[in-house]
């Protein structure tokens, strides 16, 4: 009888302990977030994953290794390859790649020895060259190596002008005007152009921050959103610093120098939230109308809801690349700006926006350094999409997941 009671008490104690642990786990926010992510992955719920990536991020690098490939539609090693070129034919931009690779992995990871750095640089050069040779229609731009560096660290192993990015920077100026007229007028009076955030936009802030956790959180947001999200984020950063800006002397060099420096201690989560609020307040189409700056019809920004969001299978991805993306990169599709809707509120600012764009274009022509900054044009995500479809990317995923 005593033995039976002892066994019952022991069993009850064990069950209570298990229930206690389960209750603690259920009450833990991080556990709930991970559970939500796993459920979204198991049910292939892209919408839910994008929502999580935008609102809170994916909490850890281990989870990102599972989620990012899923968002990029590159989790199946048997997917059909869609390529243009050959790995045996060098790309014309490879010399510039070598120069940039030498400067890579200096900010992160921390405390890395020279041997490990050289190995990472070797991987980085291999990846970039692999992508460029498979897709010779693409143009390498300085800053792309920063983006690839983040993918290398987490997974182990374009158009020819700056015009699309200059337009995006002009639209960023419009967001600031609509949100904070006093700040906008102060920056405008000082003669400061939105050129200060160029590196934020073309490298997804990976060139300006040295905290991999913060960079990864931003990639969560950008991979889960329209490619224009990086511009909303840049606007959020500037708006968050309005009090500091307004305290500065109203001159070009002082304000430009201040805005160029992306603070290392930025609150990434709150800025991600603000960027999403800006996107909800000013849709991609509406903000183009408000600024009177029309991006191309074939831009990934304007085609995001049509081409990217509907993708729910590998076949969809390959069909999109073959039928839409490849022709665009091969210039088989005529590039035309979208048709904007004029409103009473934006007519008075048309001249201002056009003036800012013209000044950026003039600056672009004068600055020899910018001739080497060959951007993706439509967006960073376009190149990442091609990376995701490459054989090497799939090999990373096999070793990194």
CSV table of C-alpha atoms in Angstrom, one decimal:
chain,number,residue,atom,x,y,z
A,1,UNK,CA,0.0,0.0,0.0
A,2,UNK,CA,2.8,2.4,1.0
A,3,UNK,CA,4.7,1.5,-2.2
A,4,UNK,CA,1.6,2.3,-4.3
A,5,UNK,CA,1.1,5.6,-2.6
A,6,UNK,CA,4.8,6.4,-3.1
A,7,UNK,CA,4.5,5.7,-6.8
A,8,UNK,CA,1.4,7.8,-7.0
A,9,UNK,CA,3.0,10.8,-5.3
A,10,UNK,CA,6.1,10.4,-7.4
A,11,UNK,CA,4.0,10.3,-10.6
A,12,UNK,CA,2.0,13.3,-9.4
A,13,UNK,CA,5.1,15.3,-8.6
A,14,UNK,CA,6.5,14.5,-12.1
A,15,UNK,CA,3.3,15.5,-13.8
A,16,UNK,CA,3.1,18.8,-11.9
A,17,UNK,CA,6.7,19.6,-12.7
A,18,UNK,CA,6.0,18.9,-16.4
A,19,UNK,CA,2.8,21.0,-16.3
A,20,UNK,CA,4.8,23.9,-14.6
A,21,UNK,CA,7.4,23.8,-17.3
A,22,UNK,CA,4.8,23.8,-20.1
A,23,UNK,CA,2.9,26.7,-18.5
A,24,UNK,CA,6.1,28.7,-18.2
A,25,UNK,CA,6.9,28.0,-21.8
A,26,UNK,CA,3.4,28.9,-23.0
A,27,UNK,CA,3.7,32.2,-21.1
A,28,UNK,CA,7.1,33.0,-22.6
A,29,UNK,CA,6.8,35.5,-25.5
A,30,UNK,CA,9.8,34.1,-27.3
A,31,UNK,CA,8.4,30.6,-27.2
A,32,UNK,CA,5.1,31.9,-28.6
A,33,UNK,CA,6.9,33.7,-31.4
A,34,UNK,CA,8.9,30.6,-32.3
A,35,UNK,CA,5.8,28.5,-32.2
A,36,UNK,CA,4.0,30.9,-34.5
A,37,UNK,CA,6.9,30.9,-37.0
A,38,UNK,CA,7.1,27.1,-37.0
A,39,UNK,CA,3.3,26.9,-37.7
A,40,UNK,CA,3.7,29.4,-40.5
A,41,UNK,CA,6.5,27.3,-42.0
A,42,UNK,CA,4.7,24.0,-41.7
A,43,UNK,CA,1.6,25.4,-43.4
A,44,UNK,CA,3.6,27.4,-45.9
A,45,UNK,CA,1.9,30.6,-44.8
A,46,UNK,CA,3.9,33.3,-46.6
A,47,UNK,CA,1.6,36.1,-45.5
A,48,UNK,CA,2.0,35.2,-41.8
A,49,UNK,CA,5.8,35.0,-42.1
A,50,UNK,CA,6.0,38.4,-43.8
A,51,UNK,CA,3.8,39.8,-41.0
A,52,UNK,CA,6.2,38.4,-38.4
A,53,UNK,CA,9.3,39.6,-40.2
A,54,UNK,CA,7.9,43.1,-40.4
A,55,UNK,CA,6.5,43.3,-36.9
A,56,UNK,CA,9.0,41.6,-34.6
A,57,UNK,CA,11.6,39.8,-36.8
A,58,UNK,CA,12.6,36.2,-36.6
A,59,UNK,CA,14.3,36.2,-33.2
A,60,UNK,CA,17.4,34.2,-33.9
A,61,UNK,CA,19.9,33.3,-36.7
A,62,UNK,CA,18.9,29.6,-36.4
A,63,UNK,CA,15.3,30.5,-37.3
A,64,UNK,CA,16.5,32.9,-40.0
A,65,UNK,CA,18.3,30.1,-41.7
A,66,UNK,CA,15.0,28.4,-42.1
A,67,UNK,CA,12.8,31.4,-42.9
A,68,UNK,CA,14.8,33.5,-45.2
A,69,UNK,CA,15.3,30.7,-47.8
A,70,UNK,CA,11.5,30.0,-47.6
A,71,UNK,CA,10.7,33.7,-48.2
A,72,UNK,CA,13.1,33.6,-51.2
A,73,UNK,CA,11.5,30.4,-52.5
A,74,UNK,CA,14.8,28.5,-52.6
A,75,UNK,CA,14.3,25.6,-50.2
A,76,UNK,CA,14.0,22.8,-52.8
A,77,UNK,CA,17.3,21.4,-54.2
A,78,UNK,CA,15.5,19.9,-57.1
A,79,UNK,CA,14.0,23.1,-58.4
A,80,UNK,CA,14.4,23.8,-62.0
A,81,UNK,CA,17.4,26.1,-62.8
A,82,UNK,CA,16.8,29.3,-64.7
A,83,UNK,CA,20.0,30.7,-65.9
A,84,UNK,CA,21.3,32.9,-68.7
A,85,UNK,CA,25.0,32.4,-68.8
A,86,UNK,CA,27.8,30.0,-68.0
A,87,UNK,CA,30.2,29.7,-65.0
A,88,UNK,CA,33.0,29.4,-67.5
A,89,UNK,CA,32.6,32.9,-69.0
A,90,UNK,CA,34.0,35.7,-66.8
A,91,UNK,CA,31.8,38.7,-66.0
A,92,UNK,CA,33.1,42.2,-66.9
A,93,UNK,CA,32.7,43.4,-63.2
A,94,UNK,CA,34.8,40.8,-61.5
A,95,UNK,CA,37.8,43.1,-61.0
A,96,UNK,CA,35.7,45.5,-59.0
A,97,UNK,CA,34.4,42.5,-57.0
A,98,UNK,CA,37.9,41.6,-56.0
A,99,UNK,CA,38.6,45.1,-54.8
A,100,UNK,CA,35.5,45.2,-52.6
A,101,UNK,CA,36.0,41.7,-51.2
A,102,UNK,CA,39.4,42.8,-49.8
A,103,UNK,CA,37.5,45.4,-47.7
A,104,UNK,CA,34.9,43.0,-46.5
A,105,UNK,CA,34.4,41.5,-42.9
A,106,UNK,CA,36.1,44.4,-41.2
A,107,UNK,CA,33.2,45.5,-39.0
A,108,UNK,CA,31.6,42.1,-38.3
A,109,UNK,CA,31.9,39.5,-37.1
A,110,UNK,CA,33.9,40.8,-34.1
A,111,UNK,CA,37.3,39.5,-33.1
A,112,UNK,CA,37.9,37.4,-36.2
A,113,UNK,CA,41.4,36.3,-37.0
A,114,UNK,CA,43.0,36.8,-40.4
A,115,UNK,CA,42.8,33.2,-41.5
A,116,UNK,CA,39.1,33.1,-40.9
A,117,UNK,CA,38.6,36.4,-42.5
A,118,UNK,CA,40.4,35.3,-45.7
A,119,UNK,CA,38.2,32.1,-45.8
A,120,UNK,CA,35.1,34.3,-45.6
A,121,UNK,CA,36.4,36.6,-48.2
A,122,UNK,CA,37.1,33.6,-50.5
A,123,UNK,CA,33.5,32.4,-50.0
A,124,UNK,CA,32.2,35.9,-50.7
A,125,UNK,CA,34.0,36.3,-53.9
A,126,UNK,CA,33.0,32.9,-55.0
A,127,UNK,CA,29.3,33.6,-54.4
A,128,UNK,CA,29.3,37.0,-56.1
A,129,UNK,CA,31.2,35.8,-59.2
A,130,UNK,CA,28.9,32.7,-59.3
A,131,UNK,CA,25.8,34.9,-59.5
A,132,UNK,CA,27.2,37.4,-62.0
A,133,UNK,CA,28.4,34.7,-64.4
A,134,UNK,CA,25.1,32.8,-64.3
A,135,UNK,CA,23.2,36.1,-64.9
A,136,UNK,CA,25.4,38.3,-67.1
A,137,UNK,CA,22.5,40.8,-67.6
A,138,UNK,CA,23.1,41.9,-64.0
A,139,UNK,CA,25.6,44.7,-63.1
A,140,UNK,CA,27.6,44.5,-59.9
A,141,UNK,CA,27.4,47.6,-57.7
A,142,UNK,CA,29.6,48.5,-54.7
A,143,UNK,CA,27.6,47.6,-51.6
A,144,UNK,CA,26.3,44.4,-52.9
A,145,UNK,CA,29.2,42.6,-51.2
A,146,UNK,CA,27.9,44.0,-47.9
A,147,UNK,CA,24.5,42.3,-48.4
A,148,UNK,CA,26.1,39.0,-49.5
A,149,UNK,CA,28.4,39.1,-46.4
A,150,UNK,CA,25.3,38.9,-44.2
A,151,UNK,CA,24.0,35.8,-46.1
A,152,UNK,CA,27.5,34.3,-45.9
A,153,UNK,CA,27.6,34.7,-42.1
A,154,UNK,CA,24.2,33.3,-41.6
A,155,UNK,CA,24.3,30.4,-44.0
A,156,UNK,CA,28.1,29.6,-44.0
A,157,UNK,CA,28.8,28.8,-47.4
A,158,UNK,CA,20.9,45.6,-62.4
A,159,UNK,CA,20.6,48.3,-64.2
A,160,UNK,CA,23.5,50.3,-65.6
A,161,UNK,CA,22.7,53.7,-64.1
A,162,UNK,CA,21.9,55.3,-60.7
A,163,UNK,CA,18.7,56.7,-62.1
A,164,UNK,CA,16.2,54.4,-60.2
A,165,UNK,CA,18.0,54.9,-56.9
A,166,UNK,CA,18.1,58.7,-57.4
A,167,UNK,CA,14.4,58.7,-57.9
A,168,UNK,CA,13.8,56.7,-54.8
A,169,UNK,CA,15.9,59.2,-52.8
A,170,UNK,CA,13.8,62.0,-54.2
A,171,UNK,CA,10.7,60.2,-53.1
A,172,UNK,CA,12.2,59.8,-49.6
A,173,UNK,CA,12.4,63.6,-49.4
A,174,UNK,CA,8.7,63.7,-50.1
A,175,UNK,CA,7.9,61.3,-47.2
A,176,UNK,CA,9.8,63.7,-44.9
A,177,UNK,CA,7.9,66.7,-46.2
A,178,UNK,CA,4.5,65.0,-45.7
A,179,UNK,CA,5.4,63.8,-42.2
A,180,UNK,CA,7.3,66.8,-40.8
A,181,UNK,CA,7.1,70.0,-42.8
A,182,UNK,CA,9.4,72.0,-40.4
A,183,UNK,CA,12.1,69.4,-40.6
A,184,UNK,CA,11.8,69.2,-44.4
A,185,UNK,CA,12.0,73.0,-44.8
A,186,UNK,CA,15.0,73.2,-42.5
A,187,UNK,CA,16.9,70.6,-44.5
A,188,UNK,CA,15.9,72.2,-47.8
A,189,UNK,CA,16.9,75.6,-46.6
A,190,UNK,CA,20.3,74.2,-45.8
A,191,UNK,CA,20.6,72.9,-49.3
A,192,UNK,CA,21.0,69.2,-48.2
A,193,UNK,CA,20.0,66.6,-50.8
A,194,UNK,CA,18.8,63.1,-49.8
A,195,UNK,CA,22.1,61.8,-51.1
A,196,UNK,CA,23.2,61.3,-47.5
A,197,UNK,CA,21.3,57.9,-47.2
A,198,UNK,CA,22.5,56.4,-50.4
A,199,UNK,CA,24.5,53.6,-48.8
A,200,UNK,CA,21.6,52.8,-46.5
A,201,UNK,CA,19.4,52.1,-49.4
A,202,UNK,CA,21.7,50.2,-51.7
A,203,UNK,CA,23.2,48.0,-48.9
A,204,UNK,CA,20.2,47.6,-46.7
A,205,UNK,CA,22.2,49.4,-44.0
A,206,UNK,CA,24.7,46.6,-43.8
A,207,UNK,CA,27.6,48.9,-44.8
A,208,UNK,CA,26.8,51.4,-42.1
A,209,UNK,CA,26.0,49.2,-39.1
A,210,UNK,CA,28.5,46.9,-37.4
A,211,UNK,CA,26.0,44.9,-35.2
A,212,UNK,CA,25.0,41.8,-37.0
A,213,UNK,CA,21.9,41.3,-34.8
A,214,UNK,CA,20.6,44.7,-35.9
A,215,UNK,CA,21.4,44.1,-39.5
A,216,UNK,CA,19.7,40.7,-39.5
A,217,UNK,CA,16.6,42.3,-37.9
A,218,UNK,CA,16.5,44.8,-40.8
A,219,UNK,CA,16.9,42.0,-43.4
A,220,UNK,CA,13.9,40.3,-41.7
A,221,UNK,CA,11.9,43.4,-42.5
A,222,UNK,CA,13.2,44.0,-46.0
A,223,UNK,CA,12.8,40.4,-47.1
A,224,UNK,CA,9.2,40.4,-45.8
A,225,UNK,CA,8.2,43.6,-47.5
A,226,UNK,CA,8.0,45.5,-50.8
A,227,UNK,CA,11.6,46.4,-52.0
A,228,UNK,CA,10.7,50.1,-51.3
A,229,UNK,CA,10.6,49.4,-47.5
A,230,UNK,CA,14.3,50.4,-47.2
A,231,UNK,CA,13.3,53.9,-48.3
A,232,UNK,CA,10.5,54.0,-45.7
A,233,UNK,CA,13.1,52.9,-43.2
A,234,UNK,CA,15.5,55.6,-44.2
A,235,UNK,CA,12.8,58.2,-43.8
A,236,UNK,CA,12.0,56.8,-40.4
A,237,UNK,CA,15.6,57.2,-39.3
A,238,UNK,CA,15.7,60.8,-40.4
A,239,UNK,CA,12.4,61.6,-38.8
A,240,UNK,CA,13.6,60.0,-35.5
A,241,UNK,CA,16.5,62.5,-35.4
A,242,UNK,CA,14.5,65.7,-36.1
A,243,UNK,CA,15.2,67.3,-32.7
A,244,UNK,CA,18.9,66.8,-33.1
A,245,UNK,CA,18.9,68.1,-36.7
A,246,UNK,CA,16.9,71.3,-35.8
A,247,UNK,CA,19.5,72.2,-33.2
A,248,UNK,CA,22.3,72.2,-35.8
A,249,UNK,CA,23.5,75.3,-37.7
A,250,UNK,CA,21.5,75.6,-40.9
A,251,UNK,CA,24.4,74.9,-43.3
A,252,UNK,CA,24.9,72.2,-45.9
A,253,UNK,CA,28.1,70.5,-44.7
A,254,UNK,CA,27.0,70.3,-41.0
A,255,UNK,CA,23.6,68.8,-41.7
A,256,UNK,CA,24.8,66.5,-44.5
A,257,UNK,CA,27.6,65.2,-42.3
A,258,UNK,CA,25.3,64.6,-39.4
A,259,UNK,CA,22.6,62.8,-41.4
A,260,UNK,CA,25.1,60.6,-43.3
A,261,UNK,CA,26.2,58.9,-40.1
A,262,UNK,CA,23.7,56.1,-39.3
A,263,UNK,CA,23.8,55.9,-35.4
A,264,UNK,CA,25.2,52.7,-34.1
A,265,UNK,CA,22.8,52.7,-31.2
A,266,UNK,CA,19.6,53.0,-33.2
A,267,UNK,CA,16.5,51.3,-31.8
A,268,UNK,CA,15.9,49.0,-34.8
A,269,UNK,CA,12.6,47.6,-33.6
A,270,UNK,CA,10.9,50.9,-33.2
A,271,UNK,CA,12.3,52.2,-36.5
A,272,UNK,CA,11.0,49.0,-38.2
A,273,UNK,CA,7.6,49.7,-36.7
A,274,UNK,CA,7.7,53.4,-37.9
A,275,UNK,CA,8.7,52.3,-41.4
A,276,UNK,CA,5.7,50.0,-41.6
A,277,UNK,CA,3.5,52.8,-40.4
A,278,UNK,CA,4.8,55.1,-43.1
A,279,UNK,CA,4.2,52.4,-45.7
A,280,UNK,CA,0.6,52.0,-44.5
A,281,UNK,CA,0.1,55.7,-44.5
A,282,UNK,CA,1.6,56.3,-47.9
A,283,UNK,CA,1.4,53.4,-50.3
A,284,UNK,CA,4.0,52.8,-52.9
A,285,UNK,CA,1.8,54.2,-55.6
A,286,UNK,CA,0.4,57.1,-53.6
A,287,UNK,CA,3.9,58.3,-52.5
A,288,UNK,CA,5.0,58.3,-56.2
A,289,UNK,CA,2.0,60.4,-57.0
A,290,UNK,CA,2.6,62.8,-54.1
A,291,UNK,CA,6.2,63.3,-55.2
A,292,UNK,CA,5.4,63.4,-58.9
A,293,UNK,CA,8.4,60.9,-59.4
A,294,UNK,CA,7.3,57.9,-61.4
A,295,UNK,CA,9.3,54.7,-61.1
A,296,UNK,CA,9.4,52.2,-64.0
A,297,UNK,CA,6.5,49.9,-64.7
A,298,UNK,CA,8.9,47.1,-64.7
A,299,UNK,CA,10.5,48.1,-61.4
A,300,UNK,CA,10.3,45.3,-58.8
A,301,UNK,CA,8.8,48.0,-56.5
A,302,UNK,CA,5.8,48.5,-58.8
A,303,UNK,CA,5.5,44.8,-59.8
A,304,UNK,CA,5.9,43.5,-56.2
A,305,UNK,CA,2.2,42.8,-55.6
A,306,UNK,CA,1.7,41.3,-59.1
A,307,UNK,CA,4.9,39.2,-59.5
A,308,UNK,CA,6.3,38.5,-56.1
A,309,UNK,CA,3.4,38.2,-53.6
A,310,UNK,CA,1.4,35.6,-55.6
A,311,UNK,CA,4.4,33.2,-55.7
A,312,UNK,CA,3.5,30.2,-53.6
A,313,UNK,CA,5.4,27.4,-55.3
A,314,UNK,CA,8.8,26.8,-57.0
A,315,UNK,CA,7.0,26.5,-60.4
A,316,UNK,CA,5.5,30.0,-59.8
A,317,UNK,CA,9.0,31.3,-59.1
A,318,UNK,CA,10.5,29.8,-62.2
A,319,UNK,CA,7.6,31.0,-64.4
A,320,UNK,CA,8.0,34.5,-63.0
A,321,UNK,CA,11.7,34.6,-63.7
A,322,UNK,CA,11.5,33.1,-67.2
A,323,UNK,CA,8.4,35.1,-68.3
A,324,UNK,CA,9.0,38.5,-66.6
A,325,UNK,CA,12.4,39.0,-64.9
A,326,UNK,CA,14.8,37.6,-67.6
A,327,UNK,CA,13.1,39.7,-70.4
A,328,UNK,CA,13.4,42.8,-68.3
A,329,UNK,CA,17.1,42.3,-67.6
A,330,UNK,CA,17.7,41.5,-71.3
A,331,UNK,CA,15.9,44.8,-72.2
A,332,UNK,CA,13.3,43.0,-74.1
A,333,UNK,CA,10.7,45.0,-72.3
A,334,UNK,CA,10.3,48.7,-72.9
A,335,UNK,CA,11.0,50.7,-69.8
A,336,UNK,CA,8.3,53.2,-69.2
A,337,UNK,CA,7.3,55.1,-66.0
A,338,UNK,CA,4.0,54.3,-64.4
A,339,UNK,CA,1.1,56.7,-65.0
A,340,UNK,CA,0.6,58.9,-61.9
A,341,UNK,CA,-2.5,60.5,-60.6
A,342,UNK,CA,-2.2,64.2,-60.0
A,343,UNK,CA,-3.8,65.7,-56.9
A,344,UNK,CA,-4.3,69.2,-55.8
A,345,UNK,CA,-2.0,68.7,-52.8
A,346,UNK,CA,1.0,67.5,-54.9
A,347,UNK,CA,0.8,69.9,-57.8
A,348,UNK,CA,2.6,72.7,-55.9
A,349,UNK,CA,5.5,70.3,-55.0
A,350,UNK,CA,6.1,69.0,-58.5
A,351,UNK,CA,8.7,71.6,-59.3
A,352,UNK,CA,10.5,70.9,-56.0
A,353,UNK,CA,10.7,67.2,-56.6
A,354,UNK,CA,11.9,67.6,-60.1
A,355,UNK,CA,14.5,70.1,-58.9
A,356,UNK,CA,15.8,67.7,-56.3
A,357,UNK,CA,16.0,64.9,-58.8
A,358,UNK,CA,17.9,67.1,-61.3
A,359,UNK,CA,20.4,68.2,-58.6
A,360,UNK,CA,20.9,64.5,-57.7
A,361,UNK,CA,21.5,63.7,-61.3
A,362,UNK,CA,24.0,66.5,-61.7
A,363,UNK,CA,25.8,65.3,-58.5
A,364,UNK,CA,25.8,61.8,-60.0
A,365,UNK,CA,27.5,63.0,-63.2
A,366,UNK,CA,30.1,65.0,-61.3
A,367,UNK,CA,31.0,62.3,-58.8
A,368,UNK,CA,33.3,59.8,-60.5
A,369,UNK,CA,32.9,57.4,-57.6
A,370,UNK,CA,29.3,56.9,-58.5
A,371,UNK,CA,30.2,55.5,-61.9
A,372,UNK,CA,31.3,52.4,-60.1
A,373,UNK,CA,28.1,52.2,-58.0
A,374,UNK,CA,26.0,50.1,-60.4
A,375,UNK,CA,22.8,49.4,-58.7
A,376,UNK,CA,20.0,46.9,-59.0
A,377,UNK,CA,17.7,49.7,-60.2
A,378,UNK,CA,14.4,48.1,-59.3
A,379,UNK,CA,15.6,46.9,-55.9
A,380,UNK,CA,18.1,44.8,-54.0
A,381,UNK,CA,15.5,42.0,-53.8
A,382,UNK,CA,15.7,41.4,-57.5
A,383,UNK,CA,19.3,40.3,-57.2
A,384,UNK,CA,18.6,38.3,-54.1
A,385,UNK,CA,15.9,36.5,-56.0
A,386,UNK,CA,18.4,35.5,-58.6
A,387,UNK,CA,20.8,34.4,-55.8
A,388,UNK,CA,18.1,32.3,-54.4
A,389,UNK,CA,17.7,30.4,-57.7
A,390,UNK,CA,21.3,29.6,-58.1
A,391,UNK,CA,22.9,26.2,-57.6
A,392,UNK,CA,25.4,27.6,-55.1
A,393,UNK,CA,22.7,29.2,-52.9
A,394,UNK,CA,21.0,25.8,-52.7
A,395,UNK,CA,24.3,24.3,-51.6
A,396,UNK,CA,24.5,26.8,-48.8
A,397,UNK,CA,21.1,25.9,-47.6
A,398,UNK,CA,22.0,22.2,-47.5
A,399,UNK,CA,24.9,22.9,-45.2
A,400,UNK,CA,23.5,25.8,-43.3
A,401,UNK,CA,20.0,24.8,-42.3
